Amino acid sequence: MKQRRRAKKLGGINRELSDQVFLYLSLMKISDEKTLHLPILIEQDEDDVYIVSCPSFKGCHSYGKTVEEALKNIREAIDLCMEDEPALEINKFIGFRELHVKVA
């Protein structure tokens, strides 16, 4: 039930993704033999644009009108980040937590 409420808050995310919005969704291929699993954070702003970030790379963000477009764009951003930072030197992702704060 909580996940459905979260999905409503985030707007029209398709059903497949609604249960996974707070999970990390993307895989990035490094070579034919190895795959690097990267966390991807998906948010939706007030204009219904999807904002995506890869916390494994500093400043690695993108956006799209749909989740699919945003994920395609973050893959391109990750490719650029990988050119600057080898896979062995990326930030280690620890986890995701929600923090509850009171609103005045």
Short mmCIF file of N, CA, C and O in Angstrom, two decimals:
data_model
loop_
_atom_site.label_atom_id
_atom_site.label_comp_id
_atom_site.label_asym_id
_atom_site.label_seq_id
_atom_site.Cartn_x
_atom_site.Cartn_y
_atom_site.Cartn_z
N MET A 1 0.81 -1.20 0.00
CA MET A 1 0.00 0.00 0.00
C MET A 1 0.86 1.27 0.00
O MET A 1 0.57 2.20 -0.72
N LYS A 2 1.94 1.29 0.82
CA LYS A 2 2.81 2.45 0.85
C LYS A 2 3.43 2.72 -0.51
O LYS A 2 3.57 3.85 -0.91
N GLN A 3 3.83 1.65 -1.21
CA GLN A 3 4.45 1.83 -2.51
C GLN A 3 3.48 2.47 -3.49
O GLN A 3 3.88 3.28 -4.32
N ARG A 4 2.21 2.11 -3.43
CA ARG A 4 1.22 2.73 -4.33
C ARG A 4 1.09 4.21 -4.03
O ARG A 4 0.97 5.03 -4.93
N ARG A 5 1.08 4.58 -2.74
CA ARG A 5 0.99 5.98 -2.38
C ARG A 5 2.21 6.75 -2.88
O ARG A 5 2.10 7.85 -3.37
N ARG A 6 3.39 6.14 -2.73
CA ARG A 6 4.61 6.78 -3.24
C ARG A 6 4.51 6.99 -4.74
O ARG A 6 4.87 8.03 -5.25
N ALA A 7 4.02 6.00 -5.44
CA ALA A 7 3.89 6.10 -6.90
C ALA A 7 2.93 7.23 -7.27
O ALA A 7 3.18 7.96 -8.22
N LYS A 8 1.82 7.38 -6.52
CA LYS A 8 0.89 8.47 -6.81
C LYS A 8 1.56 9.82 -6.60
O LYS A 8 1.38 10.74 -7.37
N LYS A 9 2.37 9.94 -5.53
CA LYS A 9 3.07 11.18 -5.26
C LYS A 9 3.98 11.55 -6.42
O LYS A 9 4.15 12.69 -6.76
N LEU A 10 4.61 10.55 -7.02
CA LEU A 10 5.56 10.80 -8.09
C LEU A 10 4.91 11.00 -9.44
O LEU A 10 5.56 11.30 -10.41
N GLY A 11 3.62 10.83 -9.52
CA GLY A 11 2.93 11.09 -10.77
C GLY A 11 2.78 9.85 -11.62
O GLY A 11 2.71 8.75 -11.13
N GLY A 12 2.75 10.04 -12.94
CA GLY A 12 2.39 8.98 -13.87
C GLY A 12 3.49 8.01 -14.23
O GLY A 12 3.68 7.72 -15.39
N ILE A 13 4.23 7.52 -13.28
CA ILE A 13 5.24 6.51 -13.59
C ILE A 13 4.52 5.23 -13.95
O ILE A 13 3.60 4.81 -13.27
N ASN A 14 4.95 4.56 -15.02
CA ASN A 14 4.25 3.37 -15.46
C ASN A 14 4.27 2.28 -14.38
O ASN A 14 5.09 2.28 -13.49
N ARG A 15 3.35 1.35 -14.46
CA ARG A 15 3.13 0.35 -13.42
C ARG A 15 4.36 -0.50 -13.14
O ARG A 15 4.65 -0.82 -12.01
N GLU A 16 5.10 -0.87 -14.19
CA GLU A 16 6.30 -1.69 -14.00
C GLU A 16 7.29 -1.00 -13.08
O GLU A 16 7.93 -1.64 -12.27
N LEU A 17 7.41 0.31 -13.21
CA LEU A 17 8.40 1.03 -12.42
C LEU A 17 7.87 1.50 -11.08
O LEU A 17 8.64 1.79 -10.19
N SER A 18 6.56 1.57 -10.91
CA SER A 18 6.01 2.15 -9.69
C SER A 18 6.46 1.43 -8.44
O SER A 18 6.67 2.05 -7.41
N ASP A 19 6.65 0.12 -8.51
CA ASP A 19 7.11 -0.64 -7.35
C ASP A 19 8.61 -0.56 -7.18
O ASP A 19 9.16 -1.02 -6.18
N GLN A 20 9.31 0.03 -8.15
CA GLN A 20 10.77 0.04 -8.11
C GLN A 20 11.36 1.45 -8.15
O GLN A 20 12.56 1.59 -8.34
N VAL A 21 10.55 2.47 -7.96
CA VAL A 21 11.05 3.83 -8.11
C VAL A 21 12.21 4.11 -7.17
O VAL A 21 13.17 4.77 -7.55
N PHE A 22 12.15 3.60 -5.96
CA PHE A 22 13.21 3.87 -5.00
C PHE A 22 14.31 2.81 -5.04
O PHE A 22 15.18 2.79 -4.21
N LEU A 23 14.25 1.91 -6.01
CA LEU A 23 15.32 0.94 -6.22
C LEU A 23 16.20 1.46 -7.33
O LEU A 23 15.87 2.42 -8.03
N TYR A 24 17.26 0.79 -7.55
CA TYR A 24 18.20 1.24 -8.54
C TYR A 24 18.14 0.34 -9.75
O TYR A 24 18.15 -0.86 -9.63
N LEU A 25 18.03 0.93 -10.93
CA LEU A 25 17.49 0.26 -12.09
C LEU A 25 18.45 -0.08 -13.21
O LEU A 25 18.06 -0.80 -14.10
N SER A 26 19.61 0.47 -13.23
CA SER A 26 20.37 0.43 -14.47
C SER A 26 21.58 -0.49 -14.42
O SER A 26 22.18 -0.69 -13.39
N LEU A 27 21.93 -1.02 -15.58
CA LEU A 27 23.15 -1.79 -15.78
C LEU A 27 23.95 -1.09 -16.87
O LEU A 27 23.39 -0.58 -17.82
N MET A 28 25.25 -1.11 -16.72
CA MET A 28 26.07 -0.54 -17.77
C MET A 28 27.12 -1.54 -18.19
O MET A 28 27.82 -2.07 -17.35
N LYS A 29 27.23 -1.76 -19.47
CA LYS A 29 28.18 -2.74 -19.99
C LYS A 29 29.58 -2.11 -20.07
O LYS A 29 29.75 -1.04 -20.61
N ILE A 30 30.59 -2.82 -19.51
CA ILE A 30 31.97 -2.37 -19.58
C ILE A 30 32.69 -3.08 -20.72
O ILE A 30 33.39 -2.48 -21.50
N SER A 31 32.54 -4.37 -20.82
CA SER A 31 33.15 -5.15 -21.89
C SER A 31 32.25 -6.33 -22.19
O SER A 31 31.19 -6.49 -21.58
N ASP A 32 32.67 -7.17 -23.10
CA ASP A 32 31.88 -8.34 -23.45
C ASP A 32 31.74 -9.30 -22.27
O ASP A 32 30.78 -10.04 -22.18
N GLU A 33 32.72 -9.30 -21.36
CA GLU A 33 32.72 -10.27 -20.28
C GLU A 33 32.24 -9.72 -18.94
O GLU A 33 31.86 -10.47 -18.07
N LYS A 34 32.30 -8.42 -18.73
CA LYS A 34 31.99 -7.84 -17.43
C LYS A 34 30.86 -6.82 -17.54
O LYS A 34 30.75 -6.10 -18.51
N THR A 35 30.06 -6.77 -16.50
CA THR A 35 29.00 -5.78 -16.41
C THR A 35 29.12 -5.06 -15.08
O THR A 35 29.27 -5.70 -14.04
N LEU A 36 29.06 -3.77 -15.09
CA LEU A 36 29.10 -2.97 -13.88
C LEU A 36 27.66 -2.61 -13.52
O LEU A 36 26.93 -2.07 -14.35
N HIS A 37 27.25 -2.91 -12.32
CA HIS A 37 25.90 -2.57 -11.85
C HIS A 37 25.98 -1.21 -11.16
O HIS A 37 26.70 -1.06 -10.17
N LEU A 38 25.25 -0.25 -11.69
CA LEU A 38 25.29 1.10 -11.14
C LEU A 38 23.92 1.49 -10.59
O LEU A 38 22.90 1.23 -11.22
N PRO A 39 23.89 2.15 -9.44
CA PRO A 39 22.62 2.64 -8.91
C PRO A 39 22.17 3.88 -9.68
O PRO A 39 22.99 4.73 -10.05
N ILE A 40 20.88 3.95 -9.95
CA ILE A 40 20.30 5.11 -10.62
C ILE A 40 19.13 5.60 -9.77
O ILE A 40 18.22 4.83 -9.45
N LEU A 41 19.14 6.86 -9.41
CA LEU A 41 18.06 7.48 -8.65
C LEU A 41 17.16 8.22 -9.62
O LEU A 41 17.64 8.99 -10.46
N ILE A 42 15.86 7.99 -9.52
CA ILE A 42 14.88 8.64 -10.41
C ILE A 42 13.96 9.52 -9.57
O ILE A 42 13.38 9.07 -8.59
N GLU A 43 13.83 10.77 -9.98
CA GLU A 43 12.93 11.71 -9.32
C GLU A 43 12.05 12.36 -10.40
O GLU A 43 12.37 12.28 -11.58
N GLN A 44 10.99 13.00 -9.98
CA GLN A 44 10.14 13.73 -10.92
C GLN A 44 9.93 15.13 -10.37
O GLN A 44 9.54 15.29 -9.20
N ASP A 45 10.20 16.14 -11.19
CA ASP A 45 10.06 17.51 -10.72
C ASP A 45 8.65 18.04 -10.92
O ASP A 45 7.76 17.32 -11.40
N GLU A 46 8.45 19.29 -10.56
CA GLU A 46 7.11 19.89 -10.61
C GLU A 46 6.57 20.04 -12.03
O GLU A 46 5.37 20.20 -12.23
N ASP A 47 7.44 19.96 -13.03
CA ASP A 47 7.03 20.04 -14.43
C ASP A 47 6.87 18.66 -15.06
O ASP A 47 6.82 18.54 -16.29
N ASP A 48 6.84 17.61 -14.22
CA ASP A 48 6.72 16.22 -14.66
C ASP A 48 7.90 15.74 -15.50
O ASP A 48 7.77 14.81 -16.29
N VAL A 49 9.05 16.35 -15.33
CA VAL A 49 10.28 15.90 -15.99
C VAL A 49 10.97 14.92 -15.04
O VAL A 49 11.02 15.15 -13.84
N TYR A 50 11.49 13.82 -15.59
CA TYR A 50 12.19 12.83 -14.78
C TYR A 50 13.67 13.19 -14.69
O TYR A 50 14.33 13.35 -15.70
N ILE A 51 14.14 13.33 -13.47
CA ILE A 51 15.53 13.67 -13.19
C ILE A 51 16.22 12.38 -12.75
O ILE A 51 15.72 11.70 -11.85
N VAL A 52 17.34 12.03 -13.36
CA VAL A 52 18.05 10.81 -13.02
C VAL A 52 19.48 11.15 -12.60
O VAL A 52 20.09 12.07 -13.15
N SER A 53 19.97 10.42 -11.62
CA SER A 53 21.33 10.63 -11.12
C SER A 53 21.99 9.28 -10.90
O SER A 53 21.34 8.32 -10.51
N CYS A 54 23.28 9.25 -11.11
CA CYS A 54 24.09 8.07 -10.79
C CYS A 54 25.06 8.49 -9.70
O CYS A 54 26.06 9.16 -9.97
N PRO A 55 24.77 8.13 -8.43
CA PRO A 55 25.61 8.58 -7.32
C PRO A 55 27.02 8.00 -7.32
O PRO A 55 27.87 8.45 -6.58
N SER A 56 27.28 7.03 -8.17
CA SER A 56 28.63 6.47 -8.26
C SER A 56 29.62 7.44 -8.89
O SER A 56 30.83 7.30 -8.73
N PHE A 57 29.11 8.42 -9.64
CA PHE A 57 29.94 9.43 -10.28
C PHE A 57 29.52 10.81 -9.79
O PHE A 57 28.33 11.14 -9.79
N LYS A 58 30.49 11.61 -9.43
CA LYS A 58 30.20 12.98 -8.99
C LYS A 58 29.64 13.78 -10.15
O LYS A 58 30.19 13.80 -11.24
N GLY A 59 28.49 14.43 -9.94
CA GLY A 59 27.90 15.29 -10.95
C GLY A 59 27.28 14.58 -12.13
O GLY A 59 27.06 15.20 -13.16
N CYS A 60 26.97 13.31 -11.99
CA CYS A 60 26.41 12.54 -13.11
C CYS A 60 24.88 12.57 -13.03
O CYS A 60 24.27 11.79 -12.30
N HIS A 61 24.29 13.49 -13.77
CA HIS A 61 22.84 13.70 -13.76
C HIS A 61 22.34 13.87 -15.19
O HIS A 61 23.08 14.28 -16.07
N SER A 62 21.07 13.59 -15.39
CA SER A 62 20.43 13.85 -16.68
C SER A 62 18.92 13.94 -16.44
O SER A 62 18.47 13.94 -15.29
N TYR A 63 18.16 14.01 -17.52
CA TYR A 63 16.71 14.13 -17.39
C TYR A 63 16.04 13.66 -18.67
O TYR A 63 16.69 13.43 -19.68
N GLY A 64 14.73 13.53 -18.62
CA GLY A 64 13.96 13.15 -19.80
C GLY A 64 12.48 13.36 -19.55
O GLY A 64 12.04 13.43 -18.41
N LYS A 65 11.70 13.43 -20.63
CA LYS A 65 10.25 13.58 -20.52
C LYS A 65 9.58 12.29 -20.05
O LYS A 65 8.49 12.32 -19.51
N THR A 66 10.24 11.16 -20.29
CA THR A 66 9.75 9.85 -19.82
C THR A 66 10.89 9.18 -19.05
O THR A 66 12.06 9.56 -19.18
N VAL A 67 10.54 8.15 -18.27
CA VAL A 67 11.56 7.40 -17.55
C VAL A 67 12.53 6.76 -18.54
O VAL A 67 13.75 6.80 -18.35
N GLU A 68 11.99 6.19 -19.61
CA GLU A 68 12.83 5.55 -20.62
C GLU A 68 13.82 6.53 -21.23
O GLU A 68 15.00 6.21 -21.41
N GLU A 69 13.35 7.73 -21.58
CA GLU A 69 14.24 8.74 -22.15
C GLU A 69 15.29 9.17 -21.14
O GLU A 69 16.47 9.33 -21.48
N ALA A 70 14.89 9.34 -19.88
CA ALA A 70 15.83 9.73 -18.84
C ALA A 70 16.91 8.66 -18.65
O ALA A 70 18.10 8.99 -18.50
N LEU A 71 16.53 7.38 -18.66
CA LEU A 71 17.50 6.30 -18.51
C LEU A 71 18.46 6.24 -19.70
O LEU A 71 19.66 6.00 -19.54
N LYS A 72 17.94 6.48 -20.89
CA LYS A 72 18.80 6.53 -22.09
C LYS A 72 19.81 7.66 -21.95
O LYS A 72 21.00 7.49 -22.22
N ASN A 73 19.34 8.81 -21.47
CA ASN A 73 20.22 9.97 -21.33
C ASN A 73 21.26 9.76 -20.22
O ASN A 73 22.41 10.20 -20.37
N ILE A 74 20.89 9.10 -19.13
CA ILE A 74 21.87 8.88 -18.05
C ILE A 74 22.94 7.90 -18.51
O ILE A 74 24.10 8.00 -18.11
N ARG A 75 22.58 6.95 -19.37
CA ARG A 75 23.61 6.05 -19.92
C ARG A 75 24.67 6.85 -20.69
O ARG A 75 25.87 6.58 -20.58
N GLU A 76 24.22 7.84 -21.46
CA GLU A 76 25.17 8.69 -22.19
C GLU A 76 26.03 9.49 -21.22
O GLU A 76 27.24 9.63 -21.43
N ALA A 77 25.41 10.02 -20.17
CA ALA A 77 26.16 10.78 -19.16
C ALA A 77 27.18 9.87 -18.46
O ALA A 77 28.32 10.28 -18.20
N ILE A 78 26.79 8.63 -18.16
CA ILE A 78 27.70 7.67 -17.53
C ILE A 78 28.87 7.37 -18.46
O ILE A 78 30.02 7.29 -18.01
N ASP A 79 28.60 7.22 -19.75
CA ASP A 79 29.68 6.99 -20.71
C ASP A 79 30.72 8.11 -20.63
O ASP A 79 31.93 7.86 -20.62
N LEU A 80 30.24 9.35 -20.55
CA LEU A 80 31.16 10.50 -20.45
C LEU A 80 31.91 10.48 -19.13
O LEU A 80 33.12 10.76 -19.09
N CYS A 81 31.23 10.13 -18.05
CA CYS A 81 31.89 10.05 -16.75
C CYS A 81 32.95 8.95 -16.74
O CYS A 81 34.02 9.11 -16.14
N MET A 82 32.65 7.84 -17.41
CA MET A 82 33.59 6.71 -17.46
C MET A 82 34.86 7.09 -18.22
O MET A 82 35.93 6.55 -17.93
N GLU A 83 34.75 8.02 -19.17
CA GLU A 83 35.93 8.47 -19.89
C GLU A 83 36.89 9.21 -18.95
O GLU A 83 38.10 9.13 -19.08
N ASP A 84 36.31 9.96 -17.98
CA ASP A 84 37.11 10.74 -17.03
C ASP A 84 37.57 9.92 -15.83
O ASP A 84 38.59 10.22 -15.24
N GLU A 85 36.79 8.93 -15.45
CA GLU A 85 37.04 8.17 -14.22
C GLU A 85 36.97 6.68 -14.51
O GLU A 85 35.90 6.17 -14.83
N PRO A 86 38.07 5.96 -14.40
CA PRO A 86 38.02 4.51 -14.65
C PRO A 86 37.07 3.80 -13.69
O PRO A 86 36.84 4.26 -12.57
N ALA A 87 36.52 2.67 -14.13
CA ALA A 87 35.53 1.93 -13.34
C ALA A 87 36.05 1.56 -11.96
O ALA A 87 35.28 1.47 -11.01
N LEU A 88 37.34 1.34 -11.82
CA LEU A 88 37.89 0.95 -10.52
C LEU A 88 37.96 2.10 -9.53
O LEU A 88 38.15 1.89 -8.34
N GLU A 89 37.80 3.34 -10.01
CA GLU A 89 37.93 4.50 -9.15
C GLU A 89 36.59 5.19 -8.83
O GLU A 89 36.58 6.26 -8.25
N ILE A 90 35.47 4.60 -9.21
CA ILE A 90 34.18 5.25 -8.97
C ILE A 90 33.82 5.17 -7.50
O ILE A 90 34.31 4.32 -6.75
N ASN A 91 32.94 6.08 -7.06
CA ASN A 91 32.46 6.09 -5.68
C ASN A 91 31.75 4.79 -5.37
O ASN A 91 31.03 4.25 -6.21
N LYS A 92 31.91 4.31 -4.17
CA LYS A 92 31.22 3.10 -3.73
C LYS A 92 29.83 3.49 -3.21
O LYS A 92 29.72 4.29 -2.29
N PHE A 93 28.79 2.95 -3.81
CA PHE A 93 27.43 3.25 -3.38
C PHE A 93 27.11 2.40 -2.16
O PHE A 93 27.26 1.19 -2.16
N ILE A 94 26.65 3.03 -1.09
CA ILE A 94 26.35 2.35 0.17
C ILE A 94 24.88 2.00 0.30
O ILE A 94 24.53 0.91 0.70
N GLY A 95 24.00 2.90 -0.03
CA GLY A 95 22.58 2.61 0.11
C GLY A 95 21.73 3.86 -0.02
O GLY A 95 22.23 4.96 -0.24
N PHE A 96 20.45 3.66 0.14
CA PHE A 96 19.47 4.74 0.03
C PHE A 96 18.60 4.72 1.28
O PHE A 96 18.17 3.66 1.71
N ARG A 97 18.36 5.86 1.87
CA ARG A 97 17.49 5.96 3.04
C ARG A 97 16.56 7.14 2.85
O ARG A 97 16.89 8.12 2.21
N GLU A 98 15.38 7.01 3.45
CA GLU A 98 14.46 8.15 3.49
C GLU A 98 14.60 8.81 4.85
O GLU A 98 14.71 8.14 5.87
N LEU A 99 14.60 10.12 4.85
CA LEU A 99 14.67 10.89 6.07
C LEU A 99 13.35 11.64 6.22
O LEU A 99 12.91 12.33 5.30
N HIS A 100 12.68 11.47 7.34
CA HIS A 100 11.40 12.13 7.57
C HIS A 100 11.67 13.45 8.31
O HIS A 100 12.31 13.47 9.34
N VAL A 101 11.20 14.55 7.72
CA VAL A 101 11.37 15.87 8.34
C VAL A 101 10.00 16.53 8.45
O VAL A 101 9.13 16.35 7.61
N LYS A 102 9.82 17.30 9.50
CA LYS A 102 8.56 18.02 9.70
C LYS A 102 8.54 19.25 8.81
O LYS A 102 9.54 19.93 8.65
N VAL A 103 7.39 19.51 8.22
CA VAL A 103 7.21 20.67 7.35
C VAL A 103 6.41 21.71 8.10
O VAL A 103 5.37 21.41 8.69
N ALA A 104 6.90 22.92 8.08
CA ALA A 104 6.22 24.01 8.81
C ALA A 104 4.95 24.44 8.14
O ALA A 104 4.74 24.35 6.99
#
